[in-house]
Amino acid sequence: MKSLVLVLLSSFAILHSSFSAQPNVLLLMSDDLAATLGCYGHPQAKTPNLDALAKRGVVFNKAFCQFPHCNPSRSSMMTGMRPNTTRVTNNEDNLYKNHPGVLTMPHHFRENGYATARCGKIFHLGVPSGLESMDDPQGWDFGTPFKSELPFPPDRKSSVQVKRGKKEGLGWQEIPGDDDQLVDGVFAKTAIEWLGKRENNKPFFLAVGFHRPHLPLVAPAKYFDLYPFESITLPEAPADDEADIPEPARNGAVPGYALTATPEQRRAAIRAYLACVSYVDAQVGRLLESLKQAGLDDNTVILFTSDHGWHLGEHGLWHKRSLFEESARVPFILATPGMKTAGQRSDSLIELTDVFPTLCDLCGVSAPKQLEGKSLRPFLENASTELHDAAFTQARRGKNAEFWGRTIRTARWRCTEWNEGRDGIELYDHDTDPHEYTNLANDPKHAEVLKDLRAKLAAKLPPIQR
């Protein structure tokens, strides 16, 4: 009997050792976040916690989503499949009806012995209704419902006295009180609590999806105080910036998000957006500190990213769903235990479809055959590694979503087509025009470049089955 007990204890010790040797995963996502972080060189953003994470990991300067809209992007990232495969192109499309039995990232990790938990918005959830029909119930051991924040606490009287609302610019609100009055604070708090009571004989896959800086731009007042109104500047652009932009790519192609009316209202919206970004940064800080205090940070893969970017007035746009750089590009910071490239930056092109294969590779989990991305493990050895020669993004715009767009981004060029070119073509040279102000599609000097990029677009992104 005594020998049997010793054998069982020995087996348990080996099992526990094998689990503890397998890395944990902390996946952090923000909603509608462009690269408006200090570590990305934004001149005003105050994001000390994400900046500190960047010093521990690799910052990818050229990371791109596959569809700048919540449900399509998240469905693509969480399955590792492009929108052409998922056929999810708006917030109403249901991944699980399109692909019965589809294998998602948390489901795969759960099947491979991980304790899985979701706090907040990882798959698309109703905002702020709490509708969770787009979530994967097979993915999680634990998941928190996304409940409405309404009604918000009363405004703190703001020092910024401008009209706000749909006709006067983006809505924003400064509220008194602490972080946990809004859902992102609750998500951070719940995630920390789950870490303390999880099954510690398993590695964990914890995904925390922050709601901000998604509209409405509401945050505790102390984060607004970080940004004096007089310090807020508007993006500069040539007076004729929109003259060479095809109609599907212009502001009017997305109804309900008209250009904010006055410079003061635009500045107030940018200030509110930055306040929300700082609020998210503070919640990330809470989580990372909790991870450190629990002694878990030395065996946890940490990834911070966003579902897509967001416009703050560039090209006259104040939303997502465009195929310009500000909308297609996402922040992407990857930190792993013992990585050789900590604190470095990579200019290699990567895509959100790379997340699933990367986390599988780093955790010793087999990669399912459906994956269309590549593992980023090589960057942990050498940050100058080149993985892709191009990144691809798609979008739908227009009153009835009648404009289907697809774009290819290489190290130098961005080429965009609307309805396979019938409704407009764009070509931008990032070597000389990083803000994409000058459309070169009709310049005969670049005809061969345009032809080559369009051929690659047609080969990689055939029209989505409608």
GROMACS .gro file of C-alpha atoms in nm:
model
  466
    1MET     CA    1   0.000   0.000   0.000
    2LYS     CA    2   0.281   0.237   0.094
    3SER     CA    3   0.459   0.169  -0.236
    4LEU     CA    4   0.136   0.234  -0.428
    5VAL     CA    5   0.098   0.571  -0.256
    6LEU     CA    6   0.458   0.659  -0.344
    7VAL     CA    7   0.398   0.562  -0.707
    8LEU     CA    8   0.081   0.777  -0.722
    9LEU     CA    9   0.257   1.073  -0.562
   10SER     CA   10   0.547   1.034  -0.802
   11SER     CA   11   0.308   1.020  -1.100
   12PHE     CA   12   0.128   1.331  -0.978
   13ALA     CA   13   0.460   1.514  -0.939
   14ILE     CA   14   0.559   1.425  -1.297
   15LEU     CA   15   0.216   1.531  -1.426
   16HIS     CA   16   0.231   1.859  -1.236
   17SER     CA   17   0.584   1.920  -1.360
   18SER     CA   18   0.482   1.863  -1.722
   19PHE     CA   19   0.193   2.106  -1.686
   20SER     CA   20   0.401   2.374  -1.517
   21ALA     CA   21   0.668   2.343  -1.788
   22GLN     CA   22   0.412   2.422  -2.056
   23PRO     CA   23   0.374   2.799  -2.096
   24ASN     CA   24   0.060   2.983  -1.995
   25VAL     CA   25  -0.104   3.231  -2.233
   26LEU     CA   26  -0.234   3.579  -2.150
   27LEU     CA   27  -0.408   3.721  -2.455
   28LEU     CA   28  -0.499   4.088  -2.417
   29MET     CA   29  -0.715   4.260  -2.678
   30SER     CA   30  -0.844   4.613  -2.708
   31ASP     CA   31  -1.142   4.713  -2.921
   32ASP     CA   32  -1.102   4.973  -3.201
   33LEU     CA   33  -0.746   5.056  -3.097
   34ALA     CA   34  -0.511   5.202  -3.356
   35ALA     CA   35  -0.136   5.225  -3.293
   36THR     CA   36  -0.199   5.518  -3.056
   37LEU     CA   37   0.048   5.406  -2.791
   38GLY     CA   38   0.361   5.564  -2.654
   39CYS     CA   39   0.569   5.264  -2.762
   40TYR     CA   40   0.449   5.324  -3.120
   41GLY     CA   41   0.573   5.680  -3.112
   42HIS     CA   42   0.240   5.853  -3.062
   43PRO     CA   43   0.336   6.201  -2.941
   44GLN     CA   44   0.056   6.237  -2.686
   45ALA     CA   45  -0.056   5.889  -2.574
   46LYS     CA   46   0.027   5.808  -2.212
   47THR     CA   47   0.054   5.429  -2.190
   48PRO     CA   48   0.325   5.345  -1.934
   49ASN     CA   49   0.218   4.985  -1.876
   50LEU     CA   50   0.208   4.886  -2.241
   51ASP     CA   51   0.533   5.075  -2.298
   52ALA     CA   52   0.690   4.865  -2.020
   53LEU     CA   53   0.554   4.546  -2.180
   54ALA     CA   54   0.708   4.658  -2.509
   55LYS     CA   55   1.051   4.668  -2.341
   56ARG     CA   56   1.002   4.304  -2.237
   57GLY     CA   57   0.888   4.186  -2.579
   58VAL     CA   58   0.899   4.251  -2.952
   59VAL     CA   59   0.698   4.542  -3.093
   60PHE     CA   60   0.572   4.469  -3.444
   61ASN     CA   61   0.548   4.793  -3.638
   62LYS     CA   62   0.364   4.646  -3.936
   63ALA     CA   63   0.090   4.421  -3.803
   64PHE     CA   64  -0.239   4.417  -3.993
   65CYS     CA   65  -0.589   4.284  -3.939
   66GLN     CA   66  -0.770   4.090  -4.209
   67PHE     CA   67  -1.099   4.282  -4.187
   68PRO     CA   68  -1.137   4.616  -4.001
   69HIS     CA   69  -1.472   4.534  -3.843
   70CYS     CA   70  -1.531   4.360  -3.509
   71ASN     CA   71  -1.694   4.026  -3.590
   72PRO     CA   72  -1.509   3.957  -3.917
   73SER     CA   73  -1.171   4.039  -3.766
   74ARG     CA   74  -1.222   3.839  -3.447
   75SER     CA   75  -1.365   3.540  -3.635
   76SER     CA   76  -1.060   3.542  -3.859
   77MET     CA   77  -0.806   3.579  -3.578
   78MET     CA   78  -0.966   3.321  -3.348
   79THR     CA   79  -0.985   3.056  -3.621
   80GLY     CA   80  -0.665   3.144  -3.803
   81MET     CA   81  -0.864   3.162  -4.127
   82ARG     CA   82  -0.910   3.453  -4.366
   83PRO     CA   83  -1.252   3.614  -4.420
   84ASN     CA   84  -1.267   3.441  -4.760
   85THR     CA   85  -1.274   3.114  -4.565
   86THR     CA   86  -1.491   3.215  -4.268
   87ARG     CA   87  -1.731   3.413  -4.492
   88VAL     CA   88  -1.788   3.647  -4.196
   89THR     CA   89  -1.799   3.998  -4.340
   90ASN     CA   90  -2.028   4.187  -4.102
   91ASN     CA   91  -2.133   4.177  -3.739
   92GLU     CA   92  -2.445   3.972  -3.814
   93ASP     CA   93  -2.270   3.684  -3.991
   94ASN     CA   94  -2.244   3.375  -3.772
   95LEU     CA   95  -1.918   3.184  -3.788
   96TYR     CA   96  -2.071   2.868  -3.644
   97LYS     CA   97  -2.350   2.857  -3.903
   98ASN     CA   98  -2.100   2.911  -4.181
   99HIS     CA   99  -1.867   2.644  -4.040
  100PRO     CA  100  -2.047   2.395  -3.814
  101GLY     CA  101  -1.795   2.239  -3.580
  102VAL     CA  102  -1.529   2.500  -3.653
  103LEU     CA  103  -1.225   2.475  -3.424
  104THR     CA  104  -1.139   2.800  -3.248
  105MET     CA  105  -0.821   2.890  -3.062
  106PRO     CA  106  -0.954   2.860  -2.704
  107HIS     CA  107  -1.140   2.539  -2.791
  108HIS     CA  108  -0.818   2.392  -2.930
  109PHE     CA  109  -0.618   2.489  -2.621
  110ARG     CA  110  -0.892   2.354  -2.396
  111GLU     CA  111  -0.880   2.021  -2.580
  112ASN     CA  112  -0.505   2.018  -2.525
  113GLY     CA  113  -0.523   2.038  -2.146
  114TYR     CA  114  -0.540   2.413  -2.085
  115ALA     CA  115  -0.771   2.582  -1.837
  116THR     CA  116  -0.941   2.851  -2.047
  117ALA     CA  117  -1.113   3.170  -1.940
  118ARG     CA  118  -1.263   3.473  -2.113
  119CYS     CA  119  -1.311   3.808  -1.944
  120GLY     CA  120  -1.467   4.060  -2.178
  121LYS     CA  121  -1.490   4.072  -2.555
  122ILE     CA  122  -1.275   3.821  -2.744
  123PHE     CA  123  -1.523   3.692  -2.998
  124HIS     CA  124  -1.771   3.956  -3.109
  125LEU     CA  125  -2.031   4.020  -2.840
  126GLY     CA  126  -2.325   4.256  -2.847
  127VAL     CA  127  -2.219   4.603  -2.737
  128PRO     CA  128  -2.361   4.681  -2.493
  129SER     CA  129  -2.657   4.442  -2.504
  130GLY     CA  130  -2.476   4.136  -2.372
  131LEU     CA  131  -2.567   3.926  -2.678
  132GLU     CA  132  -2.319   3.638  -2.686
  133SER     CA  133  -2.433   3.440  -2.988
  134MET     CA  134  -2.096   3.494  -3.158
  135ASP     CA  135  -1.897   3.347  -2.867
  136ASP     CA  136  -1.771   2.989  -2.870
  137PRO     CA  137  -1.926   2.806  -2.572
  138GLN     CA  138  -1.687   2.515  -2.627
  139GLY     CA  139  -1.389   2.744  -2.589
  140TRP     CA  140  -1.409   2.834  -2.223
  141ASP     CA  141  -1.412   2.677  -1.882
  142PHE     CA  142  -1.510   3.022  -1.755
  143GLY     CA  143  -1.658   3.325  -1.927
  144THR     CA  144  -1.804   3.653  -1.808
  145PRO     CA  145  -2.115   3.798  -1.971
  146PHE     CA  146  -2.078   4.134  -2.138
  147LYS     CA  147  -2.342   4.337  -1.956
  148SER     CA  148  -2.461   4.683  -2.046
  149GLU     CA  149  -2.286   4.970  -1.868
  150LEU     CA  150  -2.592   5.192  -1.897
  151PRO     CA  151  -2.685   5.411  -1.732
  152PHE     CA  152  -2.345   5.571  -1.691
  153PRO     CA  153  -2.280   5.771  -1.374
  154PRO     CA  154  -2.350   6.144  -1.411
  155ASP     CA  155  -2.089   6.350  -1.596
  156ARG     CA  156  -1.818   6.524  -1.412
  157LYS     CA  157  -1.838   6.880  -1.535
  158SER     CA  158  -1.572   6.901  -1.802
  159SER     CA  159  -1.334   7.185  -1.867
  160VAL     CA  160  -1.403   7.123  -2.236
  161GLN     CA  161  -1.722   7.304  -2.322
  162VAL     CA  162  -1.822   7.192  -2.671
  163LYS     CA  163  -2.137   7.029  -2.800
  164ARG     CA  164  -2.113   6.656  -2.852
  165GLY     CA  165  -2.322   6.382  -3.005
  166LYS     CA  166  -2.397   6.240  -3.349
  167LYS     CA  167  -2.454   6.583  -3.504
  168GLU     CA  168  -2.177   6.759  -3.316
  169GLY     CA  169  -1.902   6.497  -3.327
  170LEU     CA  170  -1.829   6.173  -3.145
  171GLY     CA  171  -1.993   6.133  -2.805
  172TRP     CA  172  -1.772   6.131  -2.495
  173GLN     CA  173  -1.815   6.149  -2.121
  174GLU     CA  174  -1.596   6.206  -1.817
  175ILE     CA  175  -1.728   6.016  -1.516
  176PRO     CA  176  -1.622   6.045  -1.153
  177GLY     CA  177  -1.521   5.743  -0.948
  178ASP     CA  178  -1.290   5.447  -0.986
  179ASP     CA  179  -1.203   5.216  -1.273
  180ASP     CA  180  -1.442   4.936  -1.179
  181GLN     CA  181  -1.749   5.146  -1.255
  182LEU     CA  182  -1.693   5.057  -1.621
  183VAL     CA  183  -1.668   4.709  -1.773
  184ASP     CA  184  -1.295   4.714  -1.846
  185GLY     CA  185  -1.213   4.758  -1.479
  186VAL     CA  186  -1.449   4.472  -1.397
  187PHE     CA  187  -1.287   4.254  -1.664
  188ALA     CA  188  -0.942   4.314  -1.516
  189LYS     CA  189  -1.071   4.249  -1.164
  190THR     CA  190  -1.248   3.927  -1.270
  191ALA     CA  191  -0.942   3.802  -1.457
  192ILE     CA  192  -0.724   3.859  -1.151
  193GLU     CA  193  -0.976   3.673  -0.934
  194TRP     CA  194  -0.985   3.383  -1.181
  195LEU     CA  195  -0.605   3.357  -1.175
  196GLY     CA  196  -0.623   3.316  -0.799
  197LYS     CA  197  -0.876   3.033  -0.804
  198ARG     CA  198  -0.801   2.856  -1.134
  199GLU     CA  199  -0.705   2.489  -1.161
  200ASN     CA  200  -0.335   2.531  -1.093
  201ASN     CA  201  -0.252   2.177  -1.206
  202LYS     CA  202  -0.310   2.296  -1.564
  203PRO     CA  203  -0.149   2.564  -1.778
  204PHE     CA  204  -0.393   2.844  -1.851
  205PHE     CA  205  -0.518   3.030  -2.157
  206LEU     CA  206  -0.664   3.355  -2.024
  207ALA     CA  207  -0.812   3.598  -2.276
  208VAL     CA  208  -0.910   3.948  -2.161
  209GLY     CA  209  -1.092   4.166  -2.413
  210PHE     CA  210  -1.121   4.532  -2.323
  211HIS     CA  211  -1.415   4.730  -2.459
  212ARG     CA  212  -1.240   5.066  -2.485
  213PRO     CA  213  -1.161   5.272  -2.685
  214HIS     CA  214  -1.475   5.153  -2.867
  215LEU     CA  215  -1.755   5.409  -2.870
  216PRO     CA  216  -1.895   5.558  -2.655
  217LEU     CA  217  -1.575   5.732  -2.545
  218VAL     CA  218  -1.638   5.707  -2.171
  219ALA     CA  219  -1.365   5.678  -1.908
  220PRO     CA  220  -1.301   5.784  -1.549
  221ALA     CA  221  -1.226   6.154  -1.531
  222LYS     CA  222  -0.869   6.106  -1.406
  223TYR     CA  223  -0.770   5.973  -1.748
  224PHE     CA  224  -0.912   6.280  -1.920
  225ASP     CA  225  -0.702   6.489  -1.684
  226LEU     CA  226  -0.390   6.339  -1.841
  227TYR     CA  227  -0.468   6.530  -2.160
  228PRO     CA  228  -0.509   6.908  -2.130
  229PHE     CA  229  -0.734   7.022  -2.411
  230GLU     CA  230  -0.481   7.277  -2.535
  231SER     CA  231  -0.228   6.997  -2.592
  232ILE     CA  232  -0.449   6.808  -2.837
  233THR     CA  233  -0.361   6.851  -3.203
  234LEU     CA  234  -0.540   6.748  -3.521
  235PRO     CA  235  -0.379   6.532  -3.789
  236GLU     CA  236  -0.228   6.737  -4.066
  237ALA     CA  237  -0.316   6.669  -4.428
  238PRO     CA  238  -0.296   6.845  -4.766
  239ALA     CA  239  -0.598   7.059  -4.845
  240ASP     CA  240  -0.679   6.839  -5.146
  241ASP     CA  241  -0.622   6.507  -4.967
  242GLU     CA  242  -0.963   6.364  -5.060
  243ALA     CA  243  -0.949   6.473  -5.424
  244ASP     CA  244  -0.786   6.151  -5.548
  245ILE     CA  245  -0.963   5.910  -5.309
  246PRO     CA  246  -1.228   5.689  -5.477
  247GLU     CA  247  -1.583   5.738  -5.351
  248PRO     CA  248  -1.603   5.403  -5.165
  249ALA     CA  249  -1.303   5.502  -4.954
  250ARG     CA  250  -1.437   5.842  -4.850
  251ASN     CA  251  -1.606   5.943  -4.528
  252GLY     CA  252  -1.957   5.939  -4.672
  253ALA     CA  253  -1.930   5.568  -4.757
  254VAL     CA  254  -2.001   5.474  -4.394
  255PRO     CA  255  -2.337   5.627  -4.296
  256GLY     CA  256  -2.390   5.756  -3.944
  257TYR     CA  257  -2.032   5.872  -3.885
  258ALA     CA  258  -2.018   6.215  -4.041
  259LEU     CA  259  -1.708   6.427  -4.010
  260THR     CA  260  -1.712   6.598  -3.672
  261ALA     CA  261  -1.826   6.952  -3.722
  262THR     CA  262  -1.563   7.185  -3.579
  263PRO     CA  263  -1.193   7.168  -3.494
  264GLU     CA  264  -1.280   7.198  -3.124
  265GLN     CA  265  -1.518   6.902  -3.140
  266ARG     CA  266  -1.258   6.697  -3.325
  267ARG     CA  267  -0.996   6.778  -3.064
  268ALA     CA  268  -1.241   6.685  -2.786
  269ALA     CA  269  -1.302   6.348  -2.956
  270ILE     CA  270  -0.929   6.279  -2.986
  271ARG     CA  271  -0.879   6.373  -2.621
  272ALA     CA  272  -1.157   6.135  -2.518
  273TYR     CA  273  -1.013   5.855  -2.732
  274LEU     CA  274  -0.671   5.900  -2.572
  275ALA     CA  275  -0.830   5.901  -2.225
  276CYS     CA  276  -0.992   5.566  -2.305
  277VAL     CA  277  -0.659   5.429  -2.427
  278SER     CA  278  -0.493   5.531  -2.099
  279TYR     CA  279  -0.780   5.368  -1.908
  280VAL     CA  280  -0.718   5.040  -2.092
  281ASP     CA  281  -0.345   5.075  -2.028
  282ALA     CA  282  -0.412   5.100  -1.654
  283GLN     CA  283  -0.616   4.777  -1.661
  284VAL     CA  284  -0.333   4.602  -1.845
  285GLY     CA  285  -0.103   4.724  -1.568
  286ARG     CA  286  -0.328   4.570  -1.302
  287LEU     CA  287  -0.318   4.234  -1.477
  288LEU     CA  288   0.055   4.232  -1.539
  289GLU     CA  289   0.127   4.325  -1.178
  290SER     CA  290  -0.104   4.048  -1.056
  291LEU     CA  291   0.073   3.801  -1.283
  292LYS     CA  292   0.408   3.910  -1.143
  293GLN     CA  293   0.294   3.891  -0.780
  294ALA     CA  294   0.167   3.537  -0.838
  295GLY     CA  295   0.505   3.434  -0.982
  296LEU     CA  296   0.345   3.350  -1.317
  297ASP     CA  297   0.514   3.600  -1.546
  298ASP     CA  298   0.826   3.384  -1.589
  299ASN     CA  299   0.622   3.113  -1.765
  300THR     CA  300   0.353   3.308  -1.947
  301VAL     CA  301   0.334   3.413  -2.312
  302ILE     CA  302   0.181   3.762  -2.322
  303LEU     CA  303   0.028   3.908  -2.637
  304PHE     CA  304  -0.138   4.247  -2.663
  305THR     CA  305  -0.318   4.350  -2.980
  306SER     CA  306  -0.643   4.494  -3.119
  307ASP     CA  307  -0.911   4.371  -3.357
  308HIS     CA  308  -0.843   4.661  -3.597
  309GLY     CA  309  -0.743   5.024  -3.603
  310TRP     CA  310  -0.945   5.345  -3.595
  311HIS     CA  311  -0.942   5.683  -3.766
  312LEU     CA  312  -0.910   6.007  -3.572
  313GLY     CA  313  -0.968   6.242  -3.864
  314GLU     CA  314  -0.712   6.110  -4.112
  315HIS     CA  315  -0.851   6.150  -4.466
  316GLY     CA  316  -1.160   6.300  -4.304
  317LEU     CA  317  -1.250   5.963  -4.146
  318TRP     CA  318  -1.372   5.901  -3.790
  319HIS     CA  319  -1.431   5.530  -3.776
  320LYS     CA  320  -1.297   5.187  -3.875
  321ARG     CA  321  -1.388   4.984  -4.185
  322SER     CA  322  -1.151   5.169  -4.416
  323LEU     CA  323  -0.851   5.018  -4.594
  324PHE     CA  324  -0.611   5.298  -4.512
  325GLU     CA  325  -0.317   5.230  -4.281
  326GLU     CA  326  -0.481   5.374  -3.967
  327SER     CA  327  -0.771   5.129  -3.991
  328ALA     CA  328  -0.595   4.816  -4.117
  329ARG     CA  329  -0.291   4.839  -3.889
  330VAL     CA  330  -0.300   4.716  -3.529
  331PRO     CA  331  -0.066   4.738  -3.230
  332PHE     CA  332   0.101   4.405  -3.164
  333ILE     CA  333   0.334   4.335  -2.870
  334LEU     CA  334   0.456   3.981  -2.801
  335ALA     CA  335   0.654   3.893  -2.487
  336THR     CA  336   0.769   3.542  -2.402
  337PRO     CA  337   0.982   3.409  -2.117
  338GLY     CA  338   1.354   3.419  -2.193
  339MET     CA  339   1.318   3.566  -2.541
  340LYS     CA  340   1.643   3.684  -2.702
  341THR     CA  341   1.484   3.977  -2.882
  342ALA     CA  342   1.329   4.150  -2.580
  343GLY     CA  343   1.303   4.525  -2.630
  344GLN     CA  344   1.349   4.511  -3.006
  345ARG     CA  345   1.120   4.620  -3.287
  346SER     CA  346   1.031   4.438  -3.605
  347ASP     CA  347   0.936   4.595  -3.938
  348SER     CA  348   0.835   4.261  -4.084
  349LEU     CA  349   0.481   4.234  -4.213
  350ILE     CA  350   0.258   4.016  -3.995
  351GLU     CA  351  -0.116   3.943  -3.982
  352LEU     CA  352  -0.366   3.856  -3.711
  353THR     CA  353  -0.402   3.514  -3.874
  354ASP     CA  354  -0.051   3.452  -3.735
  355VAL     CA  355  -0.174   3.457  -3.373
  356PHE     CA  356  -0.322   3.106  -3.361
  357PRO     CA  357  -0.018   2.926  -3.510
  358THR     CA  358   0.219   3.137  -3.298
  359LEU     CA  359   0.056   3.049  -2.967
  360CYS     CA  360   0.037   2.683  -3.064
  361ASP     CA  361   0.406   2.682  -3.154
  362LEU     CA  362   0.517   2.861  -2.837
  363CYS     CA  363   0.312   2.631  -2.615
  364GLY     CA  364   0.397   2.299  -2.778
  365VAL     CA  365   0.039   2.250  -2.894
  366SER     CA  366  -0.018   2.090  -3.234
  367ALA     CA  367  -0.139   2.335  -3.498
  368PRO     CA  368  -0.467   2.242  -3.671
  369LYS     CA  369  -0.458   2.210  -4.050
  370GLN     CA  370  -0.708   2.494  -4.102
  371LEU     CA  371  -0.458   2.766  -4.009
  372GLU     CA  372  -0.369   3.016  -4.283
  373GLY     CA  373  -0.106   3.215  -4.092
  374LYS     CA  374   0.250   3.147  -3.980
  375SER     CA  375   0.421   3.118  -3.641
  376LEU     CA  376   0.612   3.422  -3.520
  377ARG     CA  377   0.858   3.210  -3.322
  378PRO     CA  378   1.150   3.307  -3.552
  379PHE     CA  379   1.118   3.667  -3.429
  380LEU     CA  380   1.203   3.554  -3.077
  381GLU     CA  381   1.549   3.464  -3.205
  382ASN     CA  382   1.594   3.742  -3.459
  383ALA     CA  383   1.365   4.046  -3.477
  384SER     CA  384   1.475   4.123  -3.835
  385THR     CA  385   1.327   3.796  -3.966
  386GLU     CA  386   1.100   3.831  -4.270
  387LEU     CA  387   0.790   3.611  -4.259
  388HIS     CA  388   0.550   3.749  -4.521
  389ASP     CA  389   0.616   3.949  -4.836
  390ALA     CA  390   0.271   4.108  -4.805
  391ALA     CA  391  -0.027   4.151  -4.572
  392PHE     CA  392  -0.388   4.140  -4.695
  393THR     CA  393  -0.700   4.313  -4.563
  394GLN     CA  394  -1.061   4.330  -4.686
  395ALA     CA  395  -1.357   4.556  -4.608
  396ARG     CA  396  -1.716   4.638  -4.695
  397ARG     CA  397  -1.838   4.995  -4.716
  398GLY     CA  398  -2.134   5.193  -4.844
  399LYS     CA  399  -2.492   5.254  -4.738
  400ASN     CA  400  -2.580   4.895  -4.821
  401ALA     CA  401  -2.227   4.757  -4.786
  402GLU     CA  402  -2.217   4.745  -5.164
  403PHE     CA  403  -1.850   4.835  -5.196
  404TRP     CA  404  -1.621   4.537  -5.144
  405GLY     CA  405  -1.261   4.638  -5.092
  406ARG     CA  406  -0.937   4.444  -5.079
  407THR     CA  407  -0.587   4.574  -5.018
  408ILE     CA  408  -0.231   4.446  -5.027
  409ARG     CA  409   0.038   4.602  -4.809
  410THR     CA  410   0.403   4.528  -4.890
  411ALA     CA  411   0.709   4.679  -4.726
  412ARG     CA  412   0.685   4.972  -4.969
  413TRP     CA  413   0.340   4.978  -5.129
  414ARG     CA  414  -0.030   4.970  -5.051
  415CYS     CA  415  -0.265   4.886  -5.337
  416THR     CA  416  -0.643   4.887  -5.284
  417GLU     CA  417  -0.926   4.785  -5.516
  418TRP     CA  418  -1.298   4.847  -5.476
  419ASN     CA  419  -1.523   4.585  -5.638
  420GLU     CA  420  -1.219   4.437  -5.818
  421GLY     CA  421  -1.126   4.784  -5.942
  422ARG     CA  422  -1.457   4.874  -6.103
  423ASP     CA  423  -1.530   5.137  -5.835
  424GLY     CA  424  -1.179   5.264  -5.777
  425ILE     CA  425  -0.812   5.178  -5.737
  426GLU     CA  426  -0.556   5.324  -5.498
  427LEU     CA  427  -0.176   5.301  -5.489
  428TYR     CA  428   0.043   5.457  -5.220
  429ASP     CA  429   0.422   5.459  -5.190
  430HIS     CA  430   0.512   5.429  -4.822
  431ASP     CA  431   0.876   5.514  -4.889
  432THR     CA  432   0.778   5.869  -4.984
  433ASP     CA  433   0.417   5.892  -4.862
  434PRO     CA  434   0.370   5.709  -4.527
  435HIS     CA  435   0.038   5.888  -4.462
  436GLU     CA  436  -0.111   5.776  -4.795
  437TYR     CA  437  -0.192   6.124  -4.920
  438THR     CA  438  -0.110   6.076  -5.291
  439ASN     CA  439  -0.290   5.813  -5.497
  440LEU     CA  440  -0.051   5.697  -5.771
  441ALA     CA  441  -0.288   5.451  -5.938
  442ASN     CA  442  -0.315   5.664  -6.253
  443ASP     CA  443   0.055   5.746  -6.273
  444PRO     CA  444   0.202   5.561  -6.576
  445LYS     CA  445   0.543   5.548  -6.404
  446HIS     CA  446   0.401   5.294  -6.162
  447ALA     CA  447   0.194   5.090  -6.407
  448GLU     CA  448   0.407   4.776  -6.371
  449VAL     CA  449   0.405   4.795  -5.991
  450LEU     CA  450   0.027   4.837  -5.996
  451LYS     CA  451  -0.018   4.544  -6.234
  452ASP     CA  452   0.193   4.316  -6.016
  453LEU     CA  453   0.016   4.413  -5.692
  454ARG     CA  454  -0.328   4.372  -5.846
  455ALA     CA  455  -0.233   4.025  -5.970
  456LYS     CA  456  -0.125   3.928  -5.618
  457LEU     CA  457  -0.451   4.065  -5.477
  458ALA     CA  458  -0.661   3.864  -5.723
  459ALA     CA  459  -0.465   3.547  -5.648
  460LYS     CA  460  -0.477   3.581  -5.268
  461LEU     CA  461  -0.822   3.733  -5.219
  462PRO     CA  462  -1.071   3.615  -5.479
  463PRO     CA  463  -1.420   3.762  -5.435
  464ILE     CA  464  -1.585   3.633  -5.119
  465GLN     CA  465  -1.873   3.393  -5.172
  466ARG     CA  466  -2.185   3.609  -5.121
   0.00000   0.00000   0.00000
